[in-house]
PDB file of C-alpha atoms in Angstrom:
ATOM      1  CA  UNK A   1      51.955 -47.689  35.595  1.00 42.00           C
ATOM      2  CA  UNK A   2      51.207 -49.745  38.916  1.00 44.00           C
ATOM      3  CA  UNK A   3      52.848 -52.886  39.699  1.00 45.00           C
ATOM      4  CA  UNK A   4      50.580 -55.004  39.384  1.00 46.00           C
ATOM      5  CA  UNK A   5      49.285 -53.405  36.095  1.00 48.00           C
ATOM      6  CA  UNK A   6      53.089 -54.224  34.897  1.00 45.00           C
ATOM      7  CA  UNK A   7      52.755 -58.115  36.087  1.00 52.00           C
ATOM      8  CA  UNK A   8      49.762 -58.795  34.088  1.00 53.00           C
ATOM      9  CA  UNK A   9      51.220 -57.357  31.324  1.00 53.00           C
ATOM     10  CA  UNK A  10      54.019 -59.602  31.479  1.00 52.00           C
ATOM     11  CA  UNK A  11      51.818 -62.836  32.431  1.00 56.00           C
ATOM     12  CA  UNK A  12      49.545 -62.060  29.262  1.00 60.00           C
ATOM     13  CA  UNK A  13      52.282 -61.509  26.674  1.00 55.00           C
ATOM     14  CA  UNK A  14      53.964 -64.663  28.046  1.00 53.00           C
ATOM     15  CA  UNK A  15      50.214 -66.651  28.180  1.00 54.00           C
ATOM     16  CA  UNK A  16      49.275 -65.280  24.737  1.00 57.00           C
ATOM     17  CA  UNK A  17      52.575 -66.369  22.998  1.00 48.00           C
ATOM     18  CA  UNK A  18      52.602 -68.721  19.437  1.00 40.00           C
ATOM     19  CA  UNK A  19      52.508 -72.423  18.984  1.00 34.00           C
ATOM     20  CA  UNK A  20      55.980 -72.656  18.551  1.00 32.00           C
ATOM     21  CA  UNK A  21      56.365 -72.365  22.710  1.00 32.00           C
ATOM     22  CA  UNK A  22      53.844 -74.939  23.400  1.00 33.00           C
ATOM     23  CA  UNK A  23      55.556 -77.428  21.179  1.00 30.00           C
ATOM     24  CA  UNK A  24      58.939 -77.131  23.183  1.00 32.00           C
ATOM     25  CA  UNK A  25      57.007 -78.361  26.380  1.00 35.00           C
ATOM     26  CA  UNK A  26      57.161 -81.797  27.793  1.00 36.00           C
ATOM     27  CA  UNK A  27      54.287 -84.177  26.940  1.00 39.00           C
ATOM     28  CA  UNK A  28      50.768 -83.400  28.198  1.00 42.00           C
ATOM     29  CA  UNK A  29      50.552 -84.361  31.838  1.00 45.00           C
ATOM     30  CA  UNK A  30      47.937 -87.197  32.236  1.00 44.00           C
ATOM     31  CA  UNK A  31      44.461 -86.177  33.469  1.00 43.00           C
ATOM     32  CA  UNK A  32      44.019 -87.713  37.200  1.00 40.00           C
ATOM     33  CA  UNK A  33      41.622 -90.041  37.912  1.00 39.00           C
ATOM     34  CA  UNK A  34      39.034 -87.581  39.913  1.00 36.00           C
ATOM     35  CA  UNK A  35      35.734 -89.424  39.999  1.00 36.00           C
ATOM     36  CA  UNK A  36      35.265 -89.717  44.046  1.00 39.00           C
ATOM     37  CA  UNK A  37      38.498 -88.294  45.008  1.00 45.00           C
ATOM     38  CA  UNK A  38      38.585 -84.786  43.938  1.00 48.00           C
ATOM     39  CA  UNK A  39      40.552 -82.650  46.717  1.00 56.00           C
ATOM     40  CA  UNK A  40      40.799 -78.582  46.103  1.00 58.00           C
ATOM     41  CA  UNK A  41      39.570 -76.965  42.896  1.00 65.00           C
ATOM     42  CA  UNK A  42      40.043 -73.494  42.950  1.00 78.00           C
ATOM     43  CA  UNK A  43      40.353 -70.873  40.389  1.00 82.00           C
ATOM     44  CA  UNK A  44      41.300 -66.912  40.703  1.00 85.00           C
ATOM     45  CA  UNK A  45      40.919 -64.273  38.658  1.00 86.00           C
ATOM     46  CA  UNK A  46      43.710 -62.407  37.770  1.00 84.00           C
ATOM     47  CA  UNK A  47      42.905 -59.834  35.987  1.00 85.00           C
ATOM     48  CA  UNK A  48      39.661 -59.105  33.984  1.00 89.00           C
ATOM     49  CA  UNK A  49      39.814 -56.568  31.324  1.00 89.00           C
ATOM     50  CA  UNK A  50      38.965 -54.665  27.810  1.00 92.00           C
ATOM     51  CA  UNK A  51      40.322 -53.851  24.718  1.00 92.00           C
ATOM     52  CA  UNK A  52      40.123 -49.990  24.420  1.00 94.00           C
ATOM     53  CA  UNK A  53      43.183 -49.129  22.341  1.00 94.00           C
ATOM     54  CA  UNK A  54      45.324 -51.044  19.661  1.00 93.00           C
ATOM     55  CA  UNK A  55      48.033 -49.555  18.170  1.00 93.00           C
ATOM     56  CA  UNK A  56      49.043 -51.608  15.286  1.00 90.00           C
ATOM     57  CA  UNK A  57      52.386 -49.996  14.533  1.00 91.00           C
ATOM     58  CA  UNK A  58      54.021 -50.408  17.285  1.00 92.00           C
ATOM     59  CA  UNK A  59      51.603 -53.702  18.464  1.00 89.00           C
ATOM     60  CA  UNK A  60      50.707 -51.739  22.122  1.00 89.00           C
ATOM     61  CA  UNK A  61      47.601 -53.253  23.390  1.00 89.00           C
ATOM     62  CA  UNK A  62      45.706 -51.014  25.979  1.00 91.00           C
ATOM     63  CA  UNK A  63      43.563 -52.917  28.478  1.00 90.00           C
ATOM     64  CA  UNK A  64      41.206 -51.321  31.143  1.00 90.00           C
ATOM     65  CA  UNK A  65      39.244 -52.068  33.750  1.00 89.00           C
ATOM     66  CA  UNK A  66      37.868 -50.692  37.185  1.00 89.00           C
ATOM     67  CA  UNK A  67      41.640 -50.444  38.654  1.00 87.00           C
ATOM     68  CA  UNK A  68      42.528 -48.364  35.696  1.00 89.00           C
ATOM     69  CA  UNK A  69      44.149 -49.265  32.134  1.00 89.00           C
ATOM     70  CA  UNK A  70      47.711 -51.445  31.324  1.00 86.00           C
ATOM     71  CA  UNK A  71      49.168 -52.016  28.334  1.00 85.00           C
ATOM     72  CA  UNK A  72      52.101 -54.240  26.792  1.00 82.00           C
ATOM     73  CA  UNK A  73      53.673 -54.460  23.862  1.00 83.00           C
ATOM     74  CA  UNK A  74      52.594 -57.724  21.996  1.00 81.00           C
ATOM     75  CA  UNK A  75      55.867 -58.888  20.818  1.00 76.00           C
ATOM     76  CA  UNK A  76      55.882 -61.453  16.848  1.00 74.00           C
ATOM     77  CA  UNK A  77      55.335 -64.107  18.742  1.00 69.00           C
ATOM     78  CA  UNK A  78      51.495 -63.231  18.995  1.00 74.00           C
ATOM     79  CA  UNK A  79      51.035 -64.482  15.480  1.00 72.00           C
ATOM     80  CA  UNK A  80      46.794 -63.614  16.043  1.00 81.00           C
ATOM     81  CA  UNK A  81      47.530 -60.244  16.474  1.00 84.00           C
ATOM     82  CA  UNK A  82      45.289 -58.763  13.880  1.00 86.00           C
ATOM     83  CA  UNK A  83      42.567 -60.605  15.705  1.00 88.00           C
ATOM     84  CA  UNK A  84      42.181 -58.390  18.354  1.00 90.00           C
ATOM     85  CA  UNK A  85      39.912 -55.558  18.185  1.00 91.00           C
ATOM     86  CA  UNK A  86      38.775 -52.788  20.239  1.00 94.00           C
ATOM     87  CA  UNK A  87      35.964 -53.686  22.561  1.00 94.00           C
ATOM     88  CA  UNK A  88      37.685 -57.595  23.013  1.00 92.00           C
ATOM     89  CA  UNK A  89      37.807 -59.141  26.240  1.00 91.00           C
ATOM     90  CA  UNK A  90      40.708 -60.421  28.042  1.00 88.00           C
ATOM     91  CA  UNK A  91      40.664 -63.101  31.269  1.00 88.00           C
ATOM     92  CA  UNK A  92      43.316 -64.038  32.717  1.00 87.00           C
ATOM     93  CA  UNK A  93      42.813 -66.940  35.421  1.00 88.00           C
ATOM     94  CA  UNK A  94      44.711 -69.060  37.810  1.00 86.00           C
ATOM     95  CA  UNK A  95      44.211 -72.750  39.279  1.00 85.00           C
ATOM     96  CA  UNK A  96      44.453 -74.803  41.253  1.00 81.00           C
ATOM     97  CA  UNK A  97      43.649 -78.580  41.745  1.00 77.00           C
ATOM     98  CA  UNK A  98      44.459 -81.683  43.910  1.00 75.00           C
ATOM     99  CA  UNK A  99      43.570 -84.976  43.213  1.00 73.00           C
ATOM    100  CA  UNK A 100      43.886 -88.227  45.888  1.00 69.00           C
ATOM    101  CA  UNK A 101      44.217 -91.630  44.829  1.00 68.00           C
ATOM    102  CA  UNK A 102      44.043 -95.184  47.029  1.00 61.00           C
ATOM    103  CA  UNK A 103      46.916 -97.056  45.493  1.00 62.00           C
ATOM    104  CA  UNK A 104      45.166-100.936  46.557  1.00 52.00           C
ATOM    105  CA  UNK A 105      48.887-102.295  46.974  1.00 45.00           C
ATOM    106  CA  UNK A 106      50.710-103.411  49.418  1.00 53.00           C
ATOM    107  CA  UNK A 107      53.415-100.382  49.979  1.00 56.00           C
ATOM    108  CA  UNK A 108      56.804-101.472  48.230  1.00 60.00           C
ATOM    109  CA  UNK A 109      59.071 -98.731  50.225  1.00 57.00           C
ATOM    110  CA  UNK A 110      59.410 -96.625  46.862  1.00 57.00           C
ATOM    111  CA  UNK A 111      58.486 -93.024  46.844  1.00 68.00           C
ATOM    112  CA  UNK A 112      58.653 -91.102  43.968  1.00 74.00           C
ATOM    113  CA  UNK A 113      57.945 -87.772  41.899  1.00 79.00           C
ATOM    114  CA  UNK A 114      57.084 -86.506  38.308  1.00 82.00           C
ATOM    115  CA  UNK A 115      56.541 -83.637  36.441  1.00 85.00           C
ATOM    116  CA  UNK A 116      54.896 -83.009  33.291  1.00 86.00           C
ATOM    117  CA  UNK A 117      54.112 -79.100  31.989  1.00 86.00           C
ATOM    118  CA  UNK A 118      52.171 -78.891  28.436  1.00 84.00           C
ATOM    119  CA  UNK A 119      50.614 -75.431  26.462  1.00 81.00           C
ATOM    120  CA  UNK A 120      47.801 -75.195  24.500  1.00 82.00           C
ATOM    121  CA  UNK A 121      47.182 -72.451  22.522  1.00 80.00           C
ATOM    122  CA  UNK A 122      44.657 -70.371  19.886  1.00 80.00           C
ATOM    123  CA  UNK A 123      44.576 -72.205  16.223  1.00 82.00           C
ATOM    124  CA  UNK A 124      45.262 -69.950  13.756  1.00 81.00           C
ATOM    125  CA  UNK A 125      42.732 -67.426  12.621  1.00 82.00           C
ATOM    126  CA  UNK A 126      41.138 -67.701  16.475  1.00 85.00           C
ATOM    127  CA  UNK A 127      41.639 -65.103  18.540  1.00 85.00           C
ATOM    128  CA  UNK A 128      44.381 -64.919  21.142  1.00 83.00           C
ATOM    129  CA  UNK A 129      44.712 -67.477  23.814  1.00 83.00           C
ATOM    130  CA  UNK A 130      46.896 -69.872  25.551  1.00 81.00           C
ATOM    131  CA  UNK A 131      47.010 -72.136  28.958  1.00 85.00           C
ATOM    132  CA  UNK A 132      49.874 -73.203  30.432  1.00 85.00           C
ATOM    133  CA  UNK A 133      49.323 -76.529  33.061  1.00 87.00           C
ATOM    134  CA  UNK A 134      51.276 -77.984  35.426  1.00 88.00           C
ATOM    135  CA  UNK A 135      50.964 -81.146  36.897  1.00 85.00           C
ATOM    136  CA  UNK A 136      52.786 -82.734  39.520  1.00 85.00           C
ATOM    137  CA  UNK A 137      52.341 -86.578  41.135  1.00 84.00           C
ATOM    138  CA  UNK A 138      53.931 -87.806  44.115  1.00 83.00           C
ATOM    139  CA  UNK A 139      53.976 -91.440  45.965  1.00 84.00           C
ATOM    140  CA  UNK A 140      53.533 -90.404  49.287  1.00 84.00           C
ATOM    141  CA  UNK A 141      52.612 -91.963  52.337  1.00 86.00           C
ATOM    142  CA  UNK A 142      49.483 -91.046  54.800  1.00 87.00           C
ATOM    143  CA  UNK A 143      50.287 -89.525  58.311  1.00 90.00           C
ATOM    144  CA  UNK A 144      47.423 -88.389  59.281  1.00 92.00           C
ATOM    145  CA  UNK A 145      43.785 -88.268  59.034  1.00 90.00           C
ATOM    146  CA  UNK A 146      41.097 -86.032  60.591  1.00 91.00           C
ATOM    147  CA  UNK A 147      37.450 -86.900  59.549  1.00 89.00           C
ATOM    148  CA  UNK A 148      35.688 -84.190  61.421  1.00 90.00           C
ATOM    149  CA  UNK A 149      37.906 -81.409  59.298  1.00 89.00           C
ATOM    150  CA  UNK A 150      38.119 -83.850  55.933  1.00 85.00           C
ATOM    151  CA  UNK A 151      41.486 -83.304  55.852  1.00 85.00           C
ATOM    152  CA  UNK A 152      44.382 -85.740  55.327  1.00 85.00           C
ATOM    153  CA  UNK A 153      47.796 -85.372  55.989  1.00 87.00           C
ATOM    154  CA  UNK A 154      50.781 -87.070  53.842  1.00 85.00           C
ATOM    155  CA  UNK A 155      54.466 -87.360  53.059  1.00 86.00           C
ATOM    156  CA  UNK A 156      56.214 -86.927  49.845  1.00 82.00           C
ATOM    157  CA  UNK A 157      59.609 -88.220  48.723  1.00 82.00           C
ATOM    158  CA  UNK A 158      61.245 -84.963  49.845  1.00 81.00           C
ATOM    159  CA  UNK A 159      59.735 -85.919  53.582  1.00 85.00           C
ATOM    160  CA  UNK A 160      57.623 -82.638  53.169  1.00 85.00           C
ATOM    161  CA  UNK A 161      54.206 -83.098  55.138  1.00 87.00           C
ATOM    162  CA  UNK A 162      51.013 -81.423  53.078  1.00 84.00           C
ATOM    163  CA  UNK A 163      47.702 -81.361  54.044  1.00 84.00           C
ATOM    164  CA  UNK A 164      44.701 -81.374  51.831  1.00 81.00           C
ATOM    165  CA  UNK A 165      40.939 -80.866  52.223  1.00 78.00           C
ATOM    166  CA  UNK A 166      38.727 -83.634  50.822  1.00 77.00           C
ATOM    167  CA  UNK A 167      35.751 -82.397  48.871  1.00 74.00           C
ATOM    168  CA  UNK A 168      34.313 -85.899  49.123  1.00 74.00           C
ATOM    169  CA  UNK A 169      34.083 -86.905  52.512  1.00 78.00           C
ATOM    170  CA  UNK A 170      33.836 -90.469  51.800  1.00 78.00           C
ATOM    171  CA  UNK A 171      37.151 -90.710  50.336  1.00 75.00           C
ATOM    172  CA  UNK A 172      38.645 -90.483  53.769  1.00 81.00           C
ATOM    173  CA  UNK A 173      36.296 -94.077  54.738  1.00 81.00           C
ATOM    174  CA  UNK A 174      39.255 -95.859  52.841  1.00 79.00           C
ATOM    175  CA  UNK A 175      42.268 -94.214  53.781  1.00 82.00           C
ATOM    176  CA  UNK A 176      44.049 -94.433  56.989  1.00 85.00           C
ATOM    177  CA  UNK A 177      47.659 -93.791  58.162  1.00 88.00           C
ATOM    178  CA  UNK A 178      49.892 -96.025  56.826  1.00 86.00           C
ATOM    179  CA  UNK A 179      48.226 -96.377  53.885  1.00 86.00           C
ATOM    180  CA  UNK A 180      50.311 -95.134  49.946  1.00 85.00           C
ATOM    181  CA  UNK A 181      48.479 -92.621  48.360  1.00 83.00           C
ATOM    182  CA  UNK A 182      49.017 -91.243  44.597  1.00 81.00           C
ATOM    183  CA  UNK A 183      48.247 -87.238  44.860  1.00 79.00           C
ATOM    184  CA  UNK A 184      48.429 -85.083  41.645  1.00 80.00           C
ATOM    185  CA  UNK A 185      48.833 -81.222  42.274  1.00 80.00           C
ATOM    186  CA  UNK A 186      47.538 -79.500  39.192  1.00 83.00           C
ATOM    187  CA  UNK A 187      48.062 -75.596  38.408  1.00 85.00           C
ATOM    188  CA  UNK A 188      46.784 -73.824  35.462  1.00 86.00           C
ATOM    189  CA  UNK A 189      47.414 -70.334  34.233  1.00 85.00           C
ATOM    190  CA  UNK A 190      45.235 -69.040  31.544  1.00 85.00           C
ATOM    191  CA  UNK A 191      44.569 -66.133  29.200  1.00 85.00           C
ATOM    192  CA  UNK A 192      42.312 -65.538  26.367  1.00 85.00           C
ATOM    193  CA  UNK A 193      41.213 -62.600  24.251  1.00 87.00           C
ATOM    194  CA  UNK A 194      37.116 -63.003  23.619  1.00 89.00           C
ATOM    195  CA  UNK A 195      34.551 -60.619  21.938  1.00 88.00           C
ATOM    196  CA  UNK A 196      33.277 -58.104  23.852  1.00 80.00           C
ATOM    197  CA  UNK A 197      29.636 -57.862  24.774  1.00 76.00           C
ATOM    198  CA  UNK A 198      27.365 -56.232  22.122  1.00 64.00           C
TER     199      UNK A 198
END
């Protein structure tokens, strides 16, 4: 089996696990505010993939696509097993977002950093399907802006410097260095089991 065919396996067992999981995460991180200030969206797709062989015995799941067929072991923790059937198709996606914020204050000298993770997974009955988000928000202080690339440049509480590309251009109008920023850094791993196309 390739290596990569073996880390997908892994990520979906792990992405496709129970309730139980989610419910030992931290609180759900809170959705950024977005409206004129969304940064970087992206998403990538992992792997994309169908349901040609279940073996319910041993609970092997065989998944193939145009790179060839995988296949893990779904382990009790996949309480929707029996939901899967042969022709099902499975996604498995990664992203990534950025959101900028204009704190209107006066800067007070304090930087700071949070972290929040939360799971959400399939309802019983459903078939197979979790996503697992990370969210990350940082104080951080402007050090540079560049108009003509949409790009600005700031400074966390760790003094790291990272640079992010504007989608709205007119976000930039208002911010200049100097000025306190709140960024959230978003990632989001996700896999679900669908039907397959008729």
């Amino acid at each position: 089996m390739k290596r990569k065919s073996l880390h997908i396996a892994a990520v979906t067992a792990a992405l496709l696990a129970t309730t139980s999981f989610a419910q030992a995460q931290p609180a759900s991180p809170a959705k950024p505010k977005v409206e004129a200030a969304a940064i970087m969206d992206t998403v990538y797709d992992l792997y994309q993939g169908d349901v040609v062989k279940i073996d319910a015995k041993t609970r092997t799941i065989t998944f193939k696509n145009k790179e060839g067929e995988s296949s893990f072991v779904a382990g009790p923790e996949i309480k929707n097993f029996a939901q899967i059937k042969v022709g099902d198709h499975l996604s498995v996606t990664y992203e990534v977002a950025v959101a900028l914020e204009l704190i209107k204050t006066k800067s007070d000298g304090i930087r700071s950093k949070q972290e929040a993770s939360a799971v959400t997974t399939a309802q019983p009955g459903q078939k197979p399907a979790q996503t697992i988000t990370n969210a990350t928000e940082i104080i951080a202080d402007v050090v540079a802006v560049d108009r003509t690339k949409k790009t600005a440049s700031i400074k966390g509480p760790n003094g790291k410097v990272t640079v992010v590309k504007v989608k709205n251009p007119d976000l930039l109008k208002d911010i200049a260095v100097g000025d306190v920023v709140r960024a959230v850094f978003i990632d989001r791993m996700a896999a679900s089991i669908t039907p397959g196309k008729k």
